[in-house]
Amino acid sequence: MAGPGNGFAGLVAFTLLIVVFLLPHVRQQSFGTGFWIYSFPVAATTNFVLRWVHGADVPASRPIAWAILGAASL
């Protein structure tokens, strides 16, 4: 049975594939407004995973949450 998390995971996977294929092109340009396009999927995925970790009562959720936030900030 497919849930809303599966659909979101599919969108994240699709977005990551697009970013991976466009990464060589993006690395050659200077910083611009186009880079904000890639920040939304990272922020949305981080928000989703943090809420899931908190809602599922995962053991050691606080260190996991900080690790996720650190990875998203990189």
PDB file of C-alpha atoms in Angstrom:
ATOM      1  CA  MET A   1       0.000   0.000   0.000  1.00  0.00           C
ATOM      2  CA  ALA A   2       1.448   3.336  -1.037  1.00  0.00           C
ATOM      3  CA  GLY A   3       1.370   6.184   1.425  1.00  0.00           C
ATOM      4  CA  PRO A   4       2.191   9.877   1.177  1.00  0.00           C
ATOM      5  CA  GLY A   5       5.759   9.168   2.291  1.00  0.00           C
ATOM      6  CA  ASN A   6       6.339   6.920  -0.715  1.00  0.00           C
ATOM      7  CA  GLY A   7       5.189   9.610  -3.109  1.00  0.00           C
ATOM      8  CA  PHE A   8       7.407  12.191  -1.463  1.00  0.00           C
ATOM      9  CA  ALA A   9      10.347   9.778  -1.548  1.00  0.00           C
ATOM     10  CA  GLY A  10       9.796   9.329  -5.277  1.00  0.00           C
ATOM     11  CA  LEU A  11       9.818  13.076  -5.848  1.00  0.00           C
ATOM     12  CA  VAL A  12      13.013  13.413  -3.816  1.00  0.00           C
ATOM     13  CA  ALA A  13      14.698  10.637  -5.797  1.00  0.00           C
ATOM     14  CA  PHE A  14      13.667  12.262  -9.083  1.00  0.00           C
ATOM     15  CA  THR A  15      14.930  15.662  -7.947  1.00  0.00           C
ATOM     16  CA  LEU A  16      18.234  14.173  -6.796  1.00  0.00           C
ATOM     17  CA  LEU A  17      18.706  12.541 -10.199  1.00  0.00           C
ATOM     18  CA  ILE A  18      18.147  15.875 -11.915  1.00  0.00           C
ATOM     19  CA  VAL A  19      20.639  17.590  -9.613  1.00  0.00           C
ATOM     20  CA  VAL A  20      23.250  14.868 -10.171  1.00  0.00           C
ATOM     21  CA  PHE A  21      22.987  15.191 -13.947  1.00  0.00           C
ATOM     22  CA  LEU A  22      23.091  19.008 -13.821  1.00  0.00           C
ATOM     23  CA  LEU A  23      25.897  19.240 -11.261  1.00  0.00           C
ATOM     24  CA  PRO A  24      28.759  19.603 -13.791  1.00  0.00           C
ATOM     25  CA  HIS A  25      26.926  22.486 -15.463  1.00  0.00           C
ATOM     26  CA  VAL A  26      25.996  24.170 -12.182  1.00  0.00           C
ATOM     27  CA  ARG A  27      29.551  23.978 -10.797  1.00  0.00           C
ATOM     28  CA  GLN A  28      30.866  26.073 -13.706  1.00  0.00           C
ATOM     29  CA  GLN A  29      28.624  29.054 -13.048  1.00  0.00           C
ATOM     30  CA  SER A  30      28.894  31.667 -10.329  1.00  0.00           C
ATOM     31  CA  PHE A  31      26.292  31.891  -7.574  1.00  0.00           C
ATOM     32  CA  GLY A  32      22.928  33.150  -8.762  1.00  0.00           C
ATOM     33  CA  THR A  33      19.222  32.827  -8.198  1.00  0.00           C
ATOM     34  CA  GLY A  34      19.182  29.461  -9.961  1.00  0.00           C
ATOM     35  CA  PHE A  35      20.905  27.901  -6.969  1.00  0.00           C
ATOM     36  CA  TRP A  36      17.798  28.522  -4.841  1.00  0.00           C
ATOM     37  CA  ILE A  37      16.009  25.940  -6.986  1.00  0.00           C
ATOM     38  CA  TYR A  38      18.127  23.243  -5.355  1.00  0.00           C
ATOM     39  CA  SER A  39      17.680  24.498  -1.799  1.00  0.00           C
ATOM     40  CA  PHE A  40      13.931  23.789  -1.630  1.00  0.00           C
ATOM     41  CA  PRO A  41      14.146  19.999  -2.118  1.00  0.00           C
ATOM     42  CA  VAL A  42      16.893  19.812   0.507  1.00  0.00           C
ATOM     43  CA  ALA A  43      14.850  21.846   2.988  1.00  0.00           C
ATOM     44  CA  ALA A  44      11.638  19.922   2.285  1.00  0.00           C
ATOM     45  CA  THR A  45      13.365  16.565   2.637  1.00  0.00           C
ATOM     46  CA  THR A  46      15.070  17.628   5.858  1.00  0.00           C
ATOM     47  CA  ASN A  47      11.761  18.822   7.286  1.00  0.00           C
ATOM     48  CA  PHE A  48      10.049  15.558   6.316  1.00  0.00           C
ATOM     49  CA  VAL A  49      12.774  13.340   7.790  1.00  0.00           C
ATOM     50  CA  LEU A  50      12.967  15.345  11.020  1.00  0.00           C
ATOM     51  CA  ARG A  51       9.203  15.082  11.513  1.00  0.00           C
ATOM     52  CA  TRP A  52       9.315  11.366  10.723  1.00  0.00           C
ATOM     53  CA  VAL A  53      12.154  10.734  13.197  1.00  0.00           C
ATOM     54  CA  HIS A  54      10.294  12.651  15.897  1.00  0.00           C
ATOM     55  CA  GLY A  55       6.932  11.047  15.151  1.00  0.00           C
ATOM     56  CA  ALA A  56       8.293   7.495  15.007  1.00  0.00           C
ATOM     57  CA  ASP A  57      10.017   7.818  18.404  1.00  0.00           C
ATOM     58  CA  VAL A  58      13.325   6.685  16.952  1.00  0.00           C
ATOM     59  CA  PRO A  59      15.895   5.956  19.686  1.00  0.00           C
ATOM     60  CA  ALA A  60      18.591   8.656  19.889  1.00  0.00           C
ATOM     61  CA  SER A  61      16.423  10.983  17.841  1.00  0.00           C
ATOM     62  CA  ARG A  62      18.172  14.144  19.044  1.00  0.00           C
ATOM     63  CA  PRO A  63      21.649  13.222  17.690  1.00  0.00           C
ATOM     64  CA  ILE A  64      20.055  11.941  14.494  1.00  0.00           C
ATOM     65  CA  ALA A  65      18.181  15.221  14.081  1.00  0.00           C
ATOM     66  CA  TRP A  66      21.371  17.237  14.534  1.00  0.00           C
ATOM     67  CA  ALA A  67      23.186  15.027  12.029  1.00  0.00           C
ATOM     68  CA  ILE A  68      20.402  15.535   9.490  1.00  0.00           C
ATOM     69  CA  LEU A  69      20.450  19.286  10.012  1.00  0.00           C
ATOM     70  CA  GLY A  70      24.230  19.339   9.658  1.00  0.00           C
ATOM     71  CA  ALA A  71      24.104  17.345   6.440  1.00  0.00           C
ATOM     72  CA  ALA A  72      21.417  19.622   5.001  1.00  0.00           C
ATOM     73  CA  SER A  73      23.455  22.694   5.899  1.00  0.00           C
ATOM     74  CA  LEU A  74      26.478  21.389   4.019  1.00  0.00           C
TER      75      LEU A  74
END
